[in-house]
Coordinates of C-alpha atoms and ligand atoms in Angstrom, one line a residue:
X1 CA 107.3 116.1 97.7
X2 CA 108.0 119.3 95.7
X3 CA 105.1 121.1 94.2
X4 CA 105.8 122.1 90.6
X5 CA 103.6 125.0 89.4
X6 CA 101.1 123.8 86.9
X7 CA 98.5 125.8 85.0
X8 CA 95.9 123.1 85.4
X9 CA 95.0 121.5 87.7
X10 CA 96.0 124.0 90.4
X11 CA 93.1 123.0 92.7
X12 CA 92.5 119.5 93.9
X13 CA 89.9 117.4 95.7
X14 CA 91.0 114.3 97.7
X15 CA 88.2 112.0 98.8
X16 CA 90.2 109.1 100.1
X17 CA 92.9 109.9 102.6
X18 CA 93.6 108.0 105.9
X19 CA 94.7 110.3 108.7
X20 CA 97.2 107.7 110.1
X21 CA 98.6 107.2 106.6
X22 CA 99.3 110.9 106.3
X23 CA 101.8 111.1 109.2
X24 CA 105.0 112.3 107.4
X25 CA 108.3 112.4 109.3
X26 CA 107.8 116.2 110.2
X27 CA 104.3 115.4 111.6
X28 CA 105.6 112.4 113.4
X29 CA 108.3 114.6 115.0
X30 CA 105.8 117.2 116.1
X31 CA 103.5 114.5 117.6
X32 CA 106.4 112.8 119.4
X33 CA 107.7 116.2 120.7
X34 CA 104.4 117.3 122.1
X35 CA 104.0 114.0 124.0
X36 CA 107.6 113.4 125.1
X37 CA 107.8 110.2 123.1
X38 CA 111.2 109.2 121.8
X39 CA 111.0 108.2 118.1
X40 CA 112.7 104.9 117.3
X41 CA 114.7 106.5 114.4
X42 CA 115.5 109.8 112.8
X43 CA 116.3 111.1 109.3
X44 CA 116.2 108.5 106.5
X45 CA 115.6 105.6 108.9
X46 CA 112.5 107.4 110.2
X47 CA 111.3 108.0 106.6
X48 CA 111.8 104.3 106.0
X49 CA 109.7 103.3 109.0
X50 CA 106.9 105.5 107.8
X51 CA 106.8 104.5 104.2
X52 CA 107.0 101.5 101.8
X53 CA 109.4 101.1 99.0
X54 CA 108.8 99.9 95.4
X55 CA 109.5 96.3 96.7
X56 CA 106.3 96.3 98.8
X57 CA 104.7 92.8 98.5
X58 CA 101.0 93.4 99.1
X59 CA 98.4 95.3 101.0
X60 CA 99.2 93.3 104.2
X61 CA 102.8 94.6 104.2
X62 CA 101.6 98.1 103.4
X63 CA 99.3 98.0 106.4
X64 CA 102.2 97.2 108.7
X65 CA 103.5 100.8 108.2
X66 CA 100.7 102.1 110.4
X67 CA 102.3 100.8 113.6
X68 CA 104.3 103.9 114.4
X69 CA 101.7 106.5 113.4
X70 CA 99.1 104.7 115.5
X71 CA 101.5 104.8 118.5
X72 CA 101.7 108.6 118.2
X73 CA 97.9 109.0 117.9
X74 CA 96.5 107.8 121.2
X75 CA 95.6 111.1 122.9
X76 CA 93.1 113.8 122.0
X77 CA 95.8 116.4 121.7
X78 CA 97.8 114.3 119.2
X79 CA 94.7 113.5 117.1
X80 CA 93.6 117.1 117.1
X81 CA 97.0 118.4 116.1
X82 CA 97.5 115.7 113.5
X83 CA 94.1 116.4 111.8
X84 CA 95.0 120.1 111.7
X85 CA 98.5 119.5 110.3
X86 CA 97.4 117.0 107.7
X87 CA 94.6 119.4 106.4
X88 CA 97.0 122.4 106.4
X89 CA 99.6 120.4 104.4
X90 CA 96.9 119.6 101.9
X91 CA 96.0 123.3 101.6
X92 CA 99.7 124.0 100.8
X93 CA 99.5 121.4 98.1
X94 CA 96.4 123.0 96.5
X95 CA 93.7 120.9 97.9
X96 CA 90.4 122.8 98.3
X97 CA 88.3 120.0 99.7
X98 CA 89.4 116.8 101.5
X99 CA 87.5 113.9 103.0
X100 CA 89.8 112.5 105.7
X101 CA 89.0 109.1 107.2
X102 CA 90.2 107.3 110.3
X103 CA 89.1 104.4 112.4
X104 CA 88.3 105.6 115.9
X105 CA 88.7 102.1 117.4
X106 CA 92.4 102.2 116.6
X107 CA 93.0 105.1 118.9
X108 CA 91.7 103.7 122.2
X109 CA 94.9 102.0 123.4
X110 CA 95.6 104.6 126.1
X111 CA 92.2 105.1 127.5
X112 CA 90.4 107.2 124.9
X113 CA 86.9 106.3 124.0
X114 CA 85.9 106.2 120.3
X115 CA 83.8 109.3 121.0
X116 CA 86.9 111.2 122.4
X117 CA 88.8 110.3 119.3
X118 CA 86.1 111.5 117.0
X119 CA 85.6 114.8 118.9
X120 CA 89.4 115.4 118.8
X121 CA 89.6 114.9 115.0
X122 CA 86.6 117.1 114.4
X123 CA 88.1 119.9 116.5
X124 CA 91.5 119.6 114.6
X125 CA 89.8 119.7 111.2
X126 CA 87.7 122.7 112.2
X127 CA 91.0 124.7 112.8
X128 CA 92.1 124.1 109.3
X129 CA 91.3 126.7 106.5
X130 CA 90.2 124.2 103.8
X131 CA 86.8 122.6 103.6
X132 CA 86.9 119.1 104.9
X133 CA 84.6 116.1 105.5
X134 CA 85.2 113.3 108.0
X135 CA 84.6 109.6 107.2
X136 CA 84.7 107.1 110.1
X137 CA 86.2 103.7 109.2
X138 CA 84.9 100.4 110.6
X139 CA 87.6 97.8 110.4
X140 CA 87.9 94.4 108.8
X141 CA 88.8 91.8 111.4
X142 CA 87.3 89.2 113.7
X143 CA 86.0 89.7 117.2
X144 CA 85.5 93.5 116.7
X145 CA 81.8 93.5 115.9
X146 CA 81.0 95.6 119.0
X147 CA 83.7 98.2 118.1
X148 CA 82.4 98.5 114.6
X149 CA 78.9 98.9 115.8
X150 CA 80.0 101.7 118.2
X151 CA 81.7 103.4 115.2
X152 CA 78.5 103.1 113.2
X153 CA 76.4 104.5 116.0
X154 CA 78.8 107.5 116.5
X155 CA 78.6 108.2 112.8
X156 CA 74.8 108.3 113.0
X157 CA 74.9 110.6 116.0
X158 CA 77.5 113.0 114.4
X159 CA 76.2 112.9 110.8
X160 CA 76.0 116.6 109.7
X161 CA 77.8 117.6 112.9
X162 CA 81.3 116.8 111.8
X163 CA 80.9 113.4 110.3
X164 CA 80.0 112.8 106.6
X165 CA 80.0 109.1 106.1
X166 CA 81.3 105.6 107.0
X167 CA 83.8 103.2 105.5
X168 CA 85.2 99.7 105.9
X169 CA 89.0 99.5 105.9
X170 CA 91.7 96.9 106.6
X171 CA 92.8 93.6 105.1
X172 CA 90.3 92.8 102.4
X173 CA 92.2 89.7 101.4
X174 CA 92.0 88.2 104.9
X175 CA 88.5 89.3 105.9
X176 CA 86.1 89.3 103.0
X177 CA 83.4 91.9 102.5
X178 CA 80.6 89.2 102.8
X179 CA 81.5 88.8 106.5
X180 CA 80.2 92.3 107.2
X181 CA 76.6 91.8 106.0
X182 CA 75.1 92.3 109.5
X183 CA 77.0 95.5 110.2
X184 CA 76.0 97.1 106.9
X185 CA 72.4 96.1 107.3
X186 CA 72.4 98.2 110.5
X187 CA 74.3 101.0 108.9
X188 CA 71.9 101.1 105.9
X189 CA 68.9 101.4 108.2
X190 CA 70.6 104.3 110.0
X191 CA 70.8 106.3 106.8
X192 CA 74.5 107.2 107.1
X193 CA 76.0 107.1 103.6
X194 CA 79.0 104.8 103.1
X195 CA 81.9 103.7 101.0
X196 CA 83.7 100.4 101.3
X197 CA 87.3 99.5 100.4
X198 CA 86.7 96.8 97.8
X199 CA 88.2 95.3 94.7
X200 CA 91.7 96.2 96.0
X201 CA 93.1 93.0 97.6
X202 CA 90.1 90.9 96.7
X203 CA 88.2 90.6 93.4
X204 CA 85.0 91.8 91.7
X205 CA 82.8 89.7 94.0
X206 CA 83.9 91.9 96.9
X207 CA 82.6 95.0 95.0
X208 CA 79.3 93.3 94.1
X209 CA 78.8 92.6 97.8
X210 CA 79.6 96.2 98.7
X211 CA 77.0 97.4 96.2
X212 CA 74.5 94.9 97.5
X213 CA 75.0 96.3 101.0
X214 CA 74.3 99.8 99.7
X215 CA 77.6 101.4 99.3
X216 CA 77.3 104.7 97.4
X217 CA 81.0 104.8 96.5
X218 CA 83.7 102.2 96.2
X219 CA 87.2 102.6 97.7
X220 CA 89.6 101.6 94.9
X221 CA 87.4 99.1 92.8
X222 CA 90.5 98.4 90.7
X223 CA 89.6 94.8 90.2
X224 CA 86.0 95.2 88.8
X225 CA 87.5 94.7 85.3
X226 CA 87.4 90.9 86.2
X227 CA 83.7 91.1 85.7
X228 CA 82.6 93.1 82.6
X229 CA 79.0 93.1 83.7
X230 CA 79.9 94.7 86.9
X231 CA 81.9 97.4 85.0
X232 CA 78.7 98.2 83.0
X233 CA 76.6 98.2 86.1
X234 CA 78.9 100.6 87.9
X235 CA 79.0 102.9 84.9
X236 CA 75.2 102.8 84.5
X237 CA 74.5 103.4 88.2
X238 CA 77.1 106.3 88.4
X239 CA 78.9 104.7 91.3
X240 CA 82.1 106.7 91.9
X241 CA 85.4 104.8 92.3
X242 CA 87.9 106.3 94.7
X243 CA 91.1 105.2 92.9
X244 CA 94.5 105.8 94.4
X245 CA 97.1 105.2 91.7
X246 CA 100.4 105.0 93.7
X247 CA 98.7 103.1 96.5
X248 CA 97.3 100.6 93.9
X249 CA 100.8 100.3 92.4
X250 CA 102.5 99.7 95.8
X251 CA 99.9 97.2 97.2
X252 CA 99.9 95.4 93.8
X253 CA 96.2 95.7 93.3
X254 CA 97.3 95.1 89.7
X255 CA 100.4 92.9 89.1
X256 CA 101.7 95.2 86.4
X257 CA 100.8 98.9 86.2
X258 CA 100.6 98.6 82.4
X259 CA 97.3 96.8 83.1
X260 CA 96.0 99.6 85.4
X261 CA 92.4 100.0 84.2
X262 CA 91.8 103.6 85.1
X263 CA 91.8 104.9 81.5
X264 CA 89.4 102.1 80.4
X265 CA 87.0 102.9 83.3
X266 CA 87.1 106.6 82.4
X267 CA 86.5 105.8 78.7
X268 CA 83.4 103.7 79.6
X269 CA 81.9 106.5 81.6
X270 CA 82.6 105.4 85.1
X271 CA 82.9 108.2 87.6
X272 CA 86.6 107.6 88.5
X273 CA 88.3 109.9 90.9
X274 CA 92.0 110.3 91.8
X275 CA 93.1 110.3 95.5
X276 CA 96.1 109.7 97.7
X277 CA 95.0 107.0 100.2
X278 CA 98.1 107.1 102.5
X279 CA 100.3 110.0 101.2
X280 CA 103.1 109.5 103.8
X281 CA 103.3 105.7 103.3
X282 CA 103.4 106.1 99.6
X283 CA 105.7 109.3 99.6
X284 CA 103.1 111.1 97.4
X285 CA 100.7 114.0 97.4
X286 CA 97.6 114.7 95.3
X287 CA 99.4 116.8 92.7
X288 CA 101.9 113.9 92.3
X289 CA 99.1 111.5 91.7
X290 CA 97.7 113.6 88.8
X291 CA 101.3 114.1 87.4
X292 CA 101.7 110.3 87.6
X293 CA 98.5 109.6 85.7
X294 CA 99.5 112.2 83.1
X295 CA 103.0 111.0 82.5
X296 CA 102.3 107.2 82.7
X297 CA 98.9 107.0 81.1
X298 CA 98.6 110.3 79.1
X299 CA 95.7 111.6 81.2
X300 CA 94.9 115.0 79.4
X301 CA 94.1 118.3 81.1
X302 CA 90.5 117.9 79.9
X303 CA 90.3 114.4 81.4
X304 CA 91.9 115.7 84.7
X305 CA 89.1 118.3 84.8
X306 CA 86.5 115.6 84.3
X307 CA 88.1 113.5 87.1
X308 CA 87.9 116.5 89.5
X309 CA 84.3 117.2 88.5
X310 CA 83.6 113.6 89.3
X311 CA 85.1 114.1 92.7
X312 CA 83.0 117.2 93.3
X313 CA 79.9 115.2 92.4
X314 CA 81.0 112.2 94.5
X315 CA 81.7 114.2 97.6
X316 CA 79.8 113.2 100.8
X317 CA 78.7 116.9 101.0
X318 CA 75.6 119.0 100.4
X319 CA 74.7 120.4 97.1
X320 CA 76.0 123.9 97.9
X321 CA 79.5 122.5 98.6
X322 CA 79.4 120.4 95.4
X323 CA 78.3 123.4 93.4
X324 CA 81.1 125.6 94.8
X325 CA 83.6 122.9 94.1
X326 CA 82.5 122.5 90.5
X327 CA 82.8 126.3 90.0
X328 CA 86.3 126.2 91.4
X329 CA 87.3 123.4 89.0
X330 CA 85.4 124.6 85.9
X331 CA 84.2 128.2 86.2
X332 CA 80.8 128.6 84.6
X333 CA 80.0 124.9 84.6
X334 CA 77.0 125.4 86.9
X335 CA 75.4 127.7 84.4
X336 CA 75.5 125.1 81.6
Ligands
HPA1 N1 93.0 99.4 102.1 C1 92.5 99.0 103.2 N2 92.8 99.6 104.4 C2 93.5 100.7 104.4 C3 94.1 101.1 103.2 C4 93.9 100.5 102.0 O1 94.3 100.9 100.9 N3 94.9 102.2 103.6 C5 94.7 102.4 104.9 N4 93.9 101.4 105.4
ZN2 ZN1 92.2 103.5 101.8

C-alpha cells in the first residue's frame, strides 16, 4: 500500500489489529526464511493466499486466510520477529500508538505454551519504536474453555507488565456471545478490562450481551443499528466502537456499504474509532482506512480528528499516554 502524503491526519492510532492478520507477503517470507519453511507459493499466488478479494462471502471465509500466517507463527523467534516487524511497518505508515491483539492458544501447535507465546510477543513489541499495547484474545469455539481460562489468567498476571486487555475473537455467527457468560464472569472479577468482537457477524443482541458481561469497548458493533435503543445506550455510556471499514466491507457485516452506519453513529455522539483489523488480509493500512472513509462517506478533516481523539480516549492505556496521544492529534487540546 502506497502512502500518499497528507496534511492531516499524518499521525494515526490503531486500536484493533490482529497480529496474524498483519502478515504481509514480505513478513511471511522473512518468517519462512528464518525457520527454513518452504512457502506454498510466491509472488501474486502468495498474495492471494494471504488476502481475500472483493468476492469474499462472509466472516467465515475471511477467517480461513489465517491458516498460513498461523503455520508461520509457532515458535518464540517467529512471534517475536513478527510482532516487531508489524509494529515497525505501522510506524512507517504514521501510526504513533497501536494496540495489537493475538490469541496465544493458536500458537501452541509445536510445543509452545501460551505463556511462551505471550512472552515472545511482548519482547518483539518492546523492540519497536512506537508505543504499543497488547490485547490477548480468547477464542469463540467449543471445547476450548480451559484454553480461554488460561488466556484470561495470563492477562491478569501480565496486566500492566506488557498486557493491556482481553478480547473475544473468532466466528461470532457460529458461536454466539451468550455462550461465554461463565468466562466473562471470571474475567470481570479479575479486573482485566476487555473488548469483545460483537455486532459483526451477529446482531445487536450479541452487543447487548457483551455490555452485560462488562465489555468497556466493542470490536466492530456495526449491527447495533438494528436496535435504536442500544444505539442510544452506547452513545450515552460512551462505549467506544472499534470499527474497521474495509474488514466490515469484506466480511459483509453490512450487505451494501451504502448502508454502512459509521457516519450515523458519529452524528449521534458514539465514540467511533477507525482501525484496520487484519491489514494483510484486507490489503489495507490505517491511512487507507481514513482515505476510504473520506472518499466514500465524506468524512471531513475535523471529523477525522474527532475519530482519532476518540481512539486516544478509548485506548487501554494510562492517562499519561492518553494525554500525550491527544496532544499529538490536536495540539493544545489538553489545555482546553
Ligand atoms: N472477527 C472475529 N475474529 C477475527 C476477526 C474479526 O473480524 N479478525 C481476526 N479474527
Ligand atoms: Zn478483529
